[in-house]
Amino acid sequence: MKRVLSIQDISCVGKCSLTVALPIISAAGIETSILPTAVLSTHTMFKNFTFRDLTDDIPAITEHWLAEKITFDGIATGYLGSFRQIELVEKIFENFTRDGVLRFVDPAMGDNGKLYVGFDEAFARRMGQLCGKADIIVPNLTEAAFMLGEKFMESGYSAGDIRALLKRLCELGCPVAVLTGVSPEAGKCGAMAYDSRTDTYCEYYSERLPVSFHGTGDVFSSACFAALMHGQKLETALKTAVEFTVDSIRKTISYEGHNDYGVDFESAIPLLLKLLAE
Ligand code: PXL
């Protein structure tokens, strides 16, 4: 069985980061080890959340793993709370990367043209440097704009704008970039990717639903990482992740009095397993 490592916070309530990554990657039949970077009572879209920083625990945890000769087939990162955590992730990339280990970075920092509470432009630039050390990155348009120090275009992104942005993202140093939540055609929403090694693009779109939920980026990235670790080609992994994310949203809004803080990805897991078998 493949073993991967997911590095991000635990938001106890809120359906994002580790409470999304762990069940989704495990359901895909992949052993999922975790490195919690912080424990929050909820994600940061709630008011008055608690925050226990676990940064100081990270070096001892990873030293123990090295002493035990524990290895991973893939390492995925999500929400990281500080410059020091980014530095520690870079060390983990150095210490745990052998040939064939997939370094997957979701620079979870913002959405809809804005950074989340607690982040600023300098942090976004630093996250851009971490992206340069990854094999594949999966920002949304907001995160991409901030990492590159560009203005977020409220008016929208055409297919040509997205292609150009993907090329600039690869110039950060990663061979492959994926942009999530892109909508180059009215009524559709999905992901486009660029592989700078072959100078090729691929994309996958589904229906654009007229709602916006927190945590869908984490659902997408967990499914995309799981699909790649499963051996799916990038193009197929985009389809798996987009269809699973859209089905999670569809399931959520089908329940009366549904959650508004996250999506019911649990109900879409049967579809994920079907897509992974393709
Ligand atoms: O979904 C990304 C995310 C992860 N972790 C925490 C967050 C957010 C988004 O706001 O607040 C703590």
PDB file of C-alpha atoms and ligand atoms in Angstrom:
ATOM      1  CA  MET A   1       0.000   0.000   0.000  1.00  0.00           C
ATOM      2  CA  LYS A   2       1.276   3.493  -0.792  1.00  0.00           C
ATOM      3  CA  ARG A   3       1.899   5.784   2.166  1.00  0.00           C
ATOM      4  CA  VAL A   4       1.585   9.557   1.903  1.00  0.00           C
ATOM      5  CA  LEU A   5       1.956  12.489   4.265  1.00  0.00           C
ATOM      6  CA  SER A   6      -0.549  15.330   4.529  1.00  0.00           C
ATOM      7  CA  ILE A   7       0.743  18.501   6.200  1.00  0.00           C
ATOM      8  CA  GLN A   8      -1.806  21.114   7.254  1.00  0.00           C
ATOM      9  CA  ASP A   9      -3.921  22.219  10.230  1.00  0.00           C
ATOM     10  CA  ILE A  10      -6.753  20.481  12.007  1.00  0.00           C
ATOM     11  CA  SER A  11      -9.797  22.729  12.040  1.00  0.00           C
ATOM     12  CA  CYS A  12     -11.930  20.718  14.487  1.00  0.00           C
ATOM     13  CA  VAL A  13     -15.188  21.917  12.911  1.00  0.00           C
ATOM     14  CA  GLY A  14     -15.423  23.312   9.402  1.00  0.00           C
ATOM     15  CA  LYS A  15     -14.650  20.525   6.924  1.00  0.00           C
ATOM     16  CA  CYS A  16     -11.347  21.704   5.519  1.00  0.00           C
ATOM     17  CA  SER A  17      -7.653  20.805   5.692  1.00  0.00           C
ATOM     18  CA  LEU A  18      -6.974  17.535   7.556  1.00  0.00           C
ATOM     19  CA  THR A  19     -10.628  16.628   8.270  1.00  0.00           C
ATOM     20  CA  VAL A  20     -11.060  16.605   4.475  1.00  0.00           C
ATOM     21  CA  ALA A  21      -7.687  15.237   3.311  1.00  0.00           C
ATOM     22  CA  LEU A  22      -7.489  12.306   5.722  1.00  0.00           C
ATOM     23  CA  PRO A  23     -10.875  10.713   4.903  1.00  0.00           C
ATOM     24  CA  ILE A  24     -10.631  11.364   1.149  1.00  0.00           C
ATOM     25  CA  ILE A  25      -7.096  10.046   0.627  1.00  0.00           C
ATOM     26  CA  SER A  26      -7.756   7.070   2.946  1.00  0.00           C
ATOM     27  CA  ALA A  27     -10.978   6.237   1.067  1.00  0.00           C
ATOM     28  CA  ALA A  28      -8.852   6.095  -2.089  1.00  0.00           C
ATOM     29  CA  GLY A  29      -6.964   3.166  -0.532  1.00  0.00           C
ATOM     30  CA  ILE A  30      -3.816   5.095   0.371  1.00  0.00           C
ATOM     31  CA  GLU A  31      -2.285   5.083   3.856  1.00  0.00           C
ATOM     32  CA  THR A  32      -2.485   8.683   5.020  1.00  0.00           C
ATOM     33  CA  SER A  33      -0.036   9.870   7.669  1.00  0.00           C
ATOM     34  CA  ILE A  34      -0.584  13.364   8.981  1.00  0.00           C
ATOM     35  CA  LEU A  35       1.473  16.236  10.305  1.00  0.00           C
ATOM     36  CA  PRO A  36      -0.924  18.673  12.017  1.00  0.00           C
ATOM     37  CA  THR A  37       0.532  22.172  11.980  1.00  0.00           C
ATOM     38  CA  ALA A  38      -2.058  23.724  14.309  1.00  0.00           C
ATOM     39  CA  VAL A  39      -5.345  22.919  16.003  1.00  0.00           C
ATOM     40  CA  LEU A  40      -8.165  25.417  15.560  1.00  0.00           C
ATOM     41  CA  SER A  41     -11.661  25.158  17.042  1.00  0.00           C
ATOM     42  CA  THR A  42     -13.039  25.979  13.568  1.00  0.00           C
ATOM     43  CA  HIS A  43     -11.626  27.280  10.300  1.00  0.00           C
ATOM     44  CA  THR A  44     -10.925  30.986  10.121  1.00  0.00           C
ATOM     45  CA  MET A  45     -14.203  31.990   8.481  1.00  0.00           C
ATOM     46  CA  PHE A  46     -15.876  31.585  11.891  1.00  0.00           C
ATOM     47  CA  LYS A  47     -15.456  34.354  14.466  1.00  0.00           C
ATOM     48  CA  ASN A  48     -13.503  33.889  17.718  1.00  0.00           C
ATOM     49  CA  PHE A  49     -11.785  30.623  16.714  1.00  0.00           C
ATOM     50  CA  THR A  50      -9.097  29.205  19.019  1.00  0.00           C
ATOM     51  CA  PHE A  51      -5.622  28.531  17.590  1.00  0.00           C
ATOM     52  CA  ARG A  52      -2.951  26.236  19.049  1.00  0.00           C
ATOM     53  CA  ASP A  53       0.244  26.520  17.029  1.00  0.00           C
ATOM     54  CA  LEU A  54       2.106  23.176  16.761  1.00  0.00           C
ATOM     55  CA  THR A  55       5.147  24.517  14.881  1.00  0.00           C
ATOM     56  CA  ASP A  56       7.522  23.750  17.771  1.00  0.00           C
ATOM     57  CA  ASP A  57       6.467  20.069  17.732  1.00  0.00           C
ATOM     58  CA  ILE A  58       7.297  19.563  14.053  1.00  0.00           C
ATOM     59  CA  PRO A  59      11.116  19.104  14.269  1.00  0.00           C
ATOM     60  CA  ALA A  60      10.891  16.369  16.956  1.00  0.00           C
ATOM     61  CA  ILE A  61       8.134  14.546  15.045  1.00  0.00           C
ATOM     62  CA  THR A  62      10.090  14.496  11.799  1.00  0.00           C
ATOM     63  CA  GLU A  63      13.357  13.546  13.561  1.00  0.00           C
ATOM     64  CA  HIS A  64      11.552  10.544  15.060  1.00  0.00           C
ATOM     65  CA  TRP A  65      10.319   9.517  11.603  1.00  0.00           C
ATOM     66  CA  LEU A  66      13.858   9.796  10.201  1.00  0.00           C
ATOM     67  CA  ALA A  67      15.222   7.684  13.066  1.00  0.00           C
ATOM     68  CA  GLU A  68      12.528   5.077  12.349  1.00  0.00           C
ATOM     69  CA  LYS A  69      13.422   5.228   8.613  1.00  0.00           C
ATOM     70  CA  ILE A  70       9.819   6.033   7.751  1.00  0.00           C
ATOM     71  CA  THR A  71       9.361   7.013   4.101  1.00  0.00           C
ATOM     72  CA  PHE A  72       6.496   8.420   2.036  1.00  0.00           C
ATOM     73  CA  ASP A  73       5.465   7.964  -1.592  1.00  0.00           C
ATOM     74  CA  GLY A  74       3.939  11.420  -1.713  1.00  0.00           C
ATOM     75  CA  ILE A  75       3.826  14.571   0.428  1.00  0.00           C
ATOM     76  CA  ALA A  76       0.943  17.033   0.174  1.00  0.00           C
ATOM     77  CA  THR A  77       0.699  20.381   1.897  1.00  0.00           C
ATOM     78  CA  GLY A  78      -2.276  22.681   2.410  1.00  0.00           C
ATOM     79  CA  TYR A  79      -2.969  25.629   4.700  1.00  0.00           C
ATOM     80  CA  LEU A  80       0.239  26.679   6.477  1.00  0.00           C
ATOM     81  CA  GLY A  81       0.082  29.386   9.138  1.00  0.00           C
ATOM     82  CA  SER A  82       3.520  31.003   9.231  1.00  0.00           C
ATOM     83  CA  PHE A  83       6.846  31.638   7.481  1.00  0.00           C
ATOM     84  CA  ARG A  84       8.494  29.190   9.894  1.00  0.00           C
ATOM     85  CA  GLN A  85       6.053  26.439   8.902  1.00  0.00           C
ATOM     86  CA  ILE A  86       6.915  26.976   5.235  1.00  0.00           C
ATOM     87  CA  GLU A  87      10.619  26.683   6.120  1.00  0.00           C
ATOM     88  CA  LEU A  88       9.952  23.419   8.006  1.00  0.00           C
ATOM     89  CA  VAL A  89       8.006  22.011   5.043  1.00  0.00           C
ATOM     90  CA  GLU A  90      10.999  22.811   2.801  1.00  0.00           C
ATOM     91  CA  LYS A  91      13.198  20.810   5.224  1.00  0.00           C
ATOM     92  CA  ILE A  92      10.716  17.915   5.074  1.00  0.00           C
ATOM     93  CA  PHE A  93      10.867  18.028   1.262  1.00  0.00           C
ATOM     94  CA  GLU A  94      14.683  17.798   1.508  1.00  0.00           C
ATOM     95  CA  ASN A  95      14.741  15.021   4.109  1.00  0.00           C
ATOM     96  CA  PHE A  96      11.926  12.815   2.823  1.00  0.00           C
ATOM     97  CA  THR A  97      12.237  13.175  -0.925  1.00  0.00           C
ATOM     98  CA  ARG A  98      13.701  10.252  -2.820  1.00  0.00           C
ATOM     99  CA  ASP A  99      13.277   9.543  -6.542  1.00  0.00           C
ATOM    100  CA  GLY A 100       9.613   9.281  -7.397  1.00  0.00           C
ATOM    101  CA  VAL A 101       8.176  11.009  -4.308  1.00  0.00           C
ATOM    102  CA  LEU A 102       5.420  13.388  -5.396  1.00  0.00           C
ATOM    103  CA  ARG A 103       5.618  16.823  -3.741  1.00  0.00           C
ATOM    104  CA  PHE A 104       2.148  18.350  -4.062  1.00  0.00           C
ATOM    105  CA  VAL A 105       1.520  21.914  -2.807  1.00  0.00           C
ATOM    106  CA  ASP A 106      -1.879  23.537  -2.407  1.00  0.00           C
ATOM    107  CA  PRO A 107      -1.012  27.115  -1.404  1.00  0.00           C
ATOM    108  CA  ALA A 108      -4.320  27.504   0.495  1.00  0.00           C
ATOM    109  CA  MET A 109      -4.341  31.209   1.347  1.00  0.00           C
ATOM    110  CA  GLY A 110      -7.358  32.921  -0.141  1.00  0.00           C
ATOM    111  CA  ASP A 111     -10.296  33.031  -2.507  1.00  0.00           C
ATOM    112  CA  ASN A 112     -12.546  35.459  -4.389  1.00  0.00           C
ATOM    113  CA  GLY A 113      -9.762  38.021  -4.799  1.00  0.00           C
ATOM    114  CA  LYS A 114      -8.864  38.158  -1.090  1.00  0.00           C
ATOM    115  CA  LEU A 115      -6.367  36.495   1.246  1.00  0.00           C
ATOM    116  CA  TYR A 116      -7.766  34.726   4.323  1.00  0.00           C
ATOM    117  CA  VAL A 117      -7.490  36.399   7.756  1.00  0.00           C
ATOM    118  CA  GLY A 118      -3.859  36.478   8.948  1.00  0.00           C
ATOM    119  CA  PHE A 119      -2.103  36.411   5.564  1.00  0.00           C
ATOM    120  CA  ASP A 120      -0.455  39.250   3.647  1.00  0.00           C
ATOM    121  CA  GLU A 121       1.365  39.796   0.361  1.00  0.00           C
ATOM    122  CA  ALA A 122       4.783  38.929   1.808  1.00  0.00           C
ATOM    123  CA  PHE A 123       3.432  35.568   2.996  1.00  0.00           C
ATOM    124  CA  ALA A 124       1.973  34.891  -0.444  1.00  0.00           C
ATOM    125  CA  ARG A 125       5.373  35.580  -2.066  1.00  0.00           C
ATOM    126  CA  ARG A 126       7.025  33.177   0.400  1.00  0.00           C
ATOM    127  CA  MET A 127       4.403  30.540  -0.431  1.00  0.00           C
ATOM    128  CA  GLY A 128       5.373  31.102  -4.082  1.00  0.00           C
ATOM    129  CA  GLN A 129       8.930  30.031  -3.177  1.00  0.00           C
ATOM    130  CA  LEU A 130       7.600  26.813  -1.611  1.00  0.00           C
ATOM    131  CA  CYS A 131       5.609  26.206  -4.799  1.00  0.00           C
ATOM    132  CA  GLY A 132       8.897  26.423  -6.695  1.00  0.00           C
ATOM    133  CA  LYS A 133      10.106  23.357  -4.777  1.00  0.00           C
ATOM    134  CA  ALA A 134       7.045  21.233  -5.576  1.00  0.00           C
ATOM    135  CA  ASP A 135       6.394  18.781  -8.423  1.00  0.00           C
ATOM    136  CA  ILE A 136       2.837  20.058  -8.824  1.00  0.00           C
ATOM    137  CA  ILE A 137       0.890  22.999  -7.400  1.00  0.00           C
ATOM    138  CA  VAL A 138      -2.872  23.608  -7.321  1.00  0.00           C
ATOM    139  CA  PRO A 139      -3.661  27.270  -6.534  1.00  0.00           C
ATOM    140  CA  ASN A 140      -6.925  29.015  -7.330  1.00  0.00           C
ATOM    141  CA  LEU A 141      -6.851  32.292  -9.297  1.00  0.00           C
ATOM    142  CA  THR A 142      -6.639  34.433  -6.141  1.00  0.00           C
ATOM    143  CA  GLU A 143      -3.680  32.493  -4.757  1.00  0.00           C
ATOM    144  CA  ALA A 144      -1.929  32.521  -8.123  1.00  0.00           C
ATOM    145  CA  ALA A 145      -2.311  36.299  -8.463  1.00  0.00           C
ATOM    146  CA  PHE A 146      -0.978  36.983  -4.944  1.00  0.00           C
ATOM    147  CA  MET A 147       1.972  34.578  -5.309  1.00  0.00           C
ATOM    148  CA  LEU A 148       2.997  36.269  -8.555  1.00  0.00           C
ATOM    149  CA  GLY A 149       2.407  39.774  -7.166  1.00  0.00           C
ATOM    150  CA  GLU A 150      -0.230  40.472  -9.805  1.00  0.00           C
ATOM    151  CA  LYS A 151      -3.587  42.176  -9.541  1.00  0.00           C
ATOM    152  CA  PHE A 152      -6.553  39.787  -9.266  1.00  0.00           C
ATOM    153  CA  MET A 153      -8.803  40.375 -12.277  1.00  0.00           C
ATOM    154  CA  GLU A 154     -12.349  40.815 -10.946  1.00  0.00           C
ATOM    155  CA  SER A 155     -13.619  40.898 -14.508  1.00  0.00           C
ATOM    156  CA  GLY A 156     -12.671  37.257 -15.029  1.00  0.00           C
ATOM    157  CA  TYR A 157     -10.020  35.206 -16.826  1.00  0.00           C
ATOM    158  CA  SER A 158     -10.256  34.036 -20.452  1.00  0.00           C
ATOM    159  CA  ALA A 159      -8.734  30.716 -21.559  1.00  0.00           C
ATOM    160  CA  GLY A 160      -5.745  32.704 -22.894  1.00  0.00           C
ATOM    161  CA  ASP A 161      -5.314  34.530 -19.552  1.00  0.00           C
ATOM    162  CA  ILE A 162      -5.378  31.186 -17.708  1.00  0.00           C
ATOM    163  CA  ARG A 163      -2.800  29.626 -20.035  1.00  0.00           C
ATOM    164  CA  ALA A 164      -0.464  32.596 -19.594  1.00  0.00           C
ATOM    165  CA  LEU A 165      -0.919  32.522 -15.804  1.00  0.00           C
ATOM    166  CA  LEU A 166      -0.092  28.789 -15.714  1.00  0.00           C
ATOM    167  CA  LYS A 167       3.174  29.459 -17.565  1.00  0.00           C
ATOM    168  CA  ARG A 168       4.112  32.190 -15.080  1.00  0.00           C
ATOM    169  CA  LEU A 169       3.328  29.807 -12.192  1.00  0.00           C
ATOM    170  CA  CYS A 170       5.731  27.216 -13.635  1.00  0.00           C
ATOM    171  CA  GLU A 171       8.396  29.936 -13.736  1.00  0.00           C
ATOM    172  CA  LEU A 172       8.287  29.788  -9.907  1.00  0.00           C
ATOM    173  CA  GLY A 173      10.173  26.491 -10.397  1.00  0.00           C
ATOM    174  CA  CYS A 174       7.567  23.701 -10.376  1.00  0.00           C
ATOM    175  CA  PRO A 175       7.244  21.619 -13.563  1.00  0.00           C
ATOM    176  CA  VAL A 176       3.423  21.350 -13.395  1.00  0.00           C
ATOM    177  CA  ALA A 177       0.805  23.911 -12.343  1.00  0.00           C
ATOM    178  CA  VAL A 178      -2.957  23.477 -12.063  1.00  0.00           C
ATOM    179  CA  LEU A 179      -5.386  26.389 -11.696  1.00  0.00           C
ATOM    180  CA  THR A 180      -8.586  25.450  -9.877  1.00  0.00           C
ATOM    181  CA  GLY A 181     -12.013  27.063  -9.973  1.00  0.00           C
ATOM    182  CA  VAL A 182     -11.497  28.468 -13.474  1.00  0.00           C
ATOM    183  CA  SER A 183     -14.418  29.328 -15.681  1.00  0.00           C
ATOM    184  CA  PRO A 184     -13.271  30.349 -19.167  1.00  0.00           C
ATOM    185  CA  GLU A 185     -16.725  29.565 -20.561  1.00  0.00           C
ATOM    186  CA  ALA A 186     -20.030  30.737 -19.072  1.00  0.00           C
ATOM    187  CA  GLY A 187     -21.872  28.017 -17.152  1.00  0.00           C
ATOM    188  CA  LYS A 188     -18.783  25.842 -16.734  1.00  0.00           C
ATOM    189  CA  CYS A 189     -16.227  25.576 -13.945  1.00  0.00           C
ATOM    190  CA  GLY A 190     -13.199  23.332 -13.545  1.00  0.00           C
ATOM    191  CA  ALA A 191      -9.424  23.154 -13.722  1.00  0.00           C
ATOM    192  CA  MET A 192      -6.703  23.746 -16.310  1.00  0.00           C
ATOM    193  CA  ALA A 193      -3.146  22.415 -16.027  1.00  0.00           C
ATOM    194  CA  TYR A 194       0.167  23.109 -17.741  1.00  0.00           C
ATOM    195  CA  ASP A 195       3.118  20.731 -17.926  1.00  0.00           C
ATOM    196  CA  SER A 196       6.187  22.846 -18.703  1.00  0.00           C
ATOM    197  CA  ARG A 197       8.290  19.742 -19.483  1.00  0.00           C
ATOM    198  CA  THR A 198       6.164  18.890 -22.495  1.00  0.00           C
ATOM    199  CA  ASP A 199       4.700  22.378 -23.098  1.00  0.00           C
ATOM    200  CA  THR A 200       1.180  20.890 -22.994  1.00  0.00           C
ATOM    201  CA  TYR A 201      -2.090  21.908 -21.387  1.00  0.00           C
ATOM    202  CA  CYS A 202      -5.041  19.825 -20.240  1.00  0.00           C
ATOM    203  CA  GLU A 203      -8.346  20.835 -18.736  1.00  0.00           C
ATOM    204  CA  TYR A 204     -11.617  19.513 -17.404  1.00  0.00           C
ATOM    205  CA  TYR A 205     -14.867  21.389 -16.761  1.00  0.00           C
ATOM    206  CA  SER A 206     -18.238  20.531 -15.309  1.00  0.00           C
ATOM    207  CA  GLU A 207     -21.408  22.448 -14.605  1.00  0.00           C
ATOM    208  CA  ARG A 208     -20.901  25.752 -12.719  1.00  0.00           C
ATOM    209  CA  LEU A 209     -23.208  25.700  -9.679  1.00  0.00           C
ATOM    210  CA  PRO A 210     -24.496  29.110  -8.520  1.00  0.00           C
ATOM    211  CA  VAL A 211     -23.114  28.745  -4.982  1.00  0.00           C
ATOM    212  CA  SER A 212     -19.797  29.180  -3.215  1.00  0.00           C
ATOM    213  CA  PHE A 213     -18.649  27.005  -0.317  1.00  0.00           C
ATOM    214  CA  HIS A 214     -15.646  27.033   1.906  1.00  0.00           C
ATOM    215  CA  GLY A 215     -13.334  24.009   1.728  1.00  0.00           C
ATOM    216  CA  THR A 216     -13.987  23.057  -1.890  1.00  0.00           C
ATOM    217  CA  GLY A 217     -10.333  23.796  -2.731  1.00  0.00           C
ATOM    218  CA  ASP A 218      -9.290  21.243  -0.104  1.00  0.00           C
ATOM    219  CA  VAL A 219     -11.766  18.681  -1.463  1.00  0.00           C
ATOM    220  CA  PHE A 220     -10.385  19.239  -4.978  1.00  0.00           C
ATOM    221  CA  SER A 221      -6.736  19.017  -3.933  1.00  0.00           C
ATOM    222  CA  SER A 222      -7.241  15.907  -1.760  1.00  0.00           C
ATOM    223  CA  ALA A 223      -9.005  14.103  -4.610  1.00  0.00           C
ATOM    224  CA  CYS A 224      -6.451  15.259  -7.190  1.00  0.00           C
ATOM    225  CA  PHE A 225      -3.519  14.139  -5.011  1.00  0.00           C
ATOM    226  CA  ALA A 226      -5.257  10.794  -4.294  1.00  0.00           C
ATOM    227  CA  ALA A 227      -5.918  10.274  -8.016  1.00  0.00           C
ATOM    228  CA  LEU A 228      -2.277  10.998  -8.954  1.00  0.00           C
ATOM    229  CA  MET A 229      -1.022   8.665  -6.208  1.00  0.00           C
ATOM    230  CA  HIS A 230      -3.452   6.086  -7.550  1.00  0.00           C
ATOM    231  CA  GLY A 231      -1.601   6.300 -10.845  1.00  0.00           C
ATOM    232  CA  GLN A 232      -4.083   8.364 -12.859  1.00  0.00           C
ATOM    233  CA  LYS A 233      -2.663  10.632 -15.563  1.00  0.00           C
ATOM    234  CA  LEU A 234      -2.950  14.360 -14.828  1.00  0.00           C
ATOM    235  CA  GLU A 235      -5.814  14.767 -17.297  1.00  0.00           C
ATOM    236  CA  THR A 236      -7.823  11.957 -15.664  1.00  0.00           C
ATOM    237  CA  ALA A 237      -6.955  13.202 -12.170  1.00  0.00           C
ATOM    238  CA  LEU A 238      -8.435  16.607 -13.075  1.00  0.00           C
ATOM    239  CA  LYS A 239     -11.671  14.902 -14.137  1.00  0.00           C
ATOM    240  CA  THR A 240     -11.773  12.835 -10.902  1.00  0.00           C
ATOM    241  CA  ALA A 241     -11.194  15.892  -8.732  1.00  0.00           C
ATOM    242  CA  VAL A 242     -13.607  18.210 -10.576  1.00  0.00           C
ATOM    243  CA  GLU A 243     -16.455  15.680 -10.735  1.00  0.00           C
ATOM    244  CA  PHE A 244     -15.984  14.721  -7.072  1.00  0.00           C
ATOM    245  CA  THR A 245     -15.960  18.378  -5.976  1.00  0.00           C
ATOM    246  CA  VAL A 246     -19.047  19.245  -8.029  1.00  0.00           C
ATOM    247  CA  ASP A 247     -20.917  16.186  -6.743  1.00  0.00           C
ATOM    248  CA  SER A 248     -19.985  17.158  -3.148  1.00  0.00           C
ATOM    249  CA  ILE A 249     -21.507  20.616  -3.720  1.00  0.00           C
ATOM    250  CA  ARG A 250     -24.570  19.144  -5.431  1.00  0.00           C
ATOM    251  CA  LYS A 251     -25.133  16.737  -2.522  1.00  0.00           C
ATOM    252  CA  THR A 252     -24.732  19.575   0.014  1.00  0.00           C
ATOM    253  CA  ILE A 253     -27.341  21.841  -1.567  1.00  0.00           C
ATOM    254  CA  SER A 254     -29.763  18.932  -1.982  1.00  0.00           C
ATOM    255  CA  TYR A 255     -30.186  18.756   1.822  1.00  0.00           C
ATOM    256  CA  GLU A 256     -32.613  21.172   3.396  1.00  0.00           C
ATOM    257  CA  GLY A 257     -30.896  23.326   6.033  1.00  0.00           C
ATOM    258  CA  HIS A 258     -27.511  22.262   4.703  1.00  0.00           C
ATOM    259  CA  ASN A 259     -24.130  23.278   6.116  1.00  0.00           C
ATOM    260  CA  ASP A 260     -22.880  26.618   5.012  1.00  0.00           C
ATOM    261  CA  TYR A 261     -19.338  26.193   6.339  1.00  0.00           C
ATOM    262  CA  GLY A 262     -18.215  23.260   4.189  1.00  0.00           C
ATOM    263  CA  VAL A 263     -19.400  20.655   1.672  1.00  0.00           C
ATOM    264  CA  ASP A 264     -20.767  17.162   2.298  1.00  0.00           C
ATOM    265  CA  PHE A 265     -17.984  15.372   0.454  1.00  0.00           C
ATOM    266  CA  GLU A 266     -18.785  12.256   2.523  1.00  0.00           C
ATOM    267  CA  SER A 267     -21.913  11.651   0.412  1.00  0.00           C
ATOM    268  CA  ALA A 268     -19.855  11.816  -2.803  1.00  0.00           C
ATOM    269  CA  ILE A 269     -17.256   9.194  -1.801  1.00  0.00           C
ATOM    270  CA  PRO A 270     -19.010   6.402  -3.766  1.00  0.00           C
ATOM    271  CA  LEU A 271     -18.539   8.540  -6.903  1.00  0.00           C
ATOM    272  CA  LEU A 272     -14.871   9.141  -6.021  1.00  0.00           C
ATOM    273  CA  LEU A 273     -14.251   5.396  -5.876  1.00  0.00           C
ATOM    274  CA  LYS A 274     -15.952   4.942  -9.251  1.00  0.00           C
ATOM    275  CA  LEU A 275     -13.864   7.735 -10.820  1.00  0.00           C
ATOM    276  CA  LEU A 276     -10.649   6.284  -9.369  1.00  0.00           C
ATOM    277  CA  ALA A 277     -11.395   2.967 -11.046  1.00  0.00           C
ATOM    278  CA  GLU A 278     -11.440   4.653 -14.511  1.00  0.00           C
TER     279      GLU A 278
HETATM  280  O1  PXL B   1      -9.722  25.594   3.392  1.00  0.00           O
HETATM  281  C1  PXL B   1      -8.552  26.200   3.676  1.00  0.00           C
HETATM  282  C2  PXL B   1      -8.366  26.447   5.152  1.00  0.00           C
HETATM  283  C3  PXL B   1      -7.661  25.539   5.902  1.00  0.00           C
HETATM  284  N1  PXL B   1      -7.423  25.740   7.210  1.00  0.00           N
HETATM  285  C4  PXL B   1      -7.892  26.818   7.846  1.00  0.00           C
HETATM  286  C5  PXL B   1      -8.630  27.762   7.158  1.00  0.00           C
HETATM  287  C6  PXL B   1      -8.869  27.587   5.787  1.00  0.00           C
HETATM  288  C7  PXL B   1      -9.611  28.592   5.066  1.00  0.00           C
HETATM  289  O2  PXL B   1     -10.048  29.578   5.573  1.00  0.00           O
HETATM  290  O3  PXL B   1      -9.127  28.820   7.802  1.00  0.00           O
HETATM  291  C8  PXL B   1      -7.606  27.023   9.290  1.00  0.00           C
END
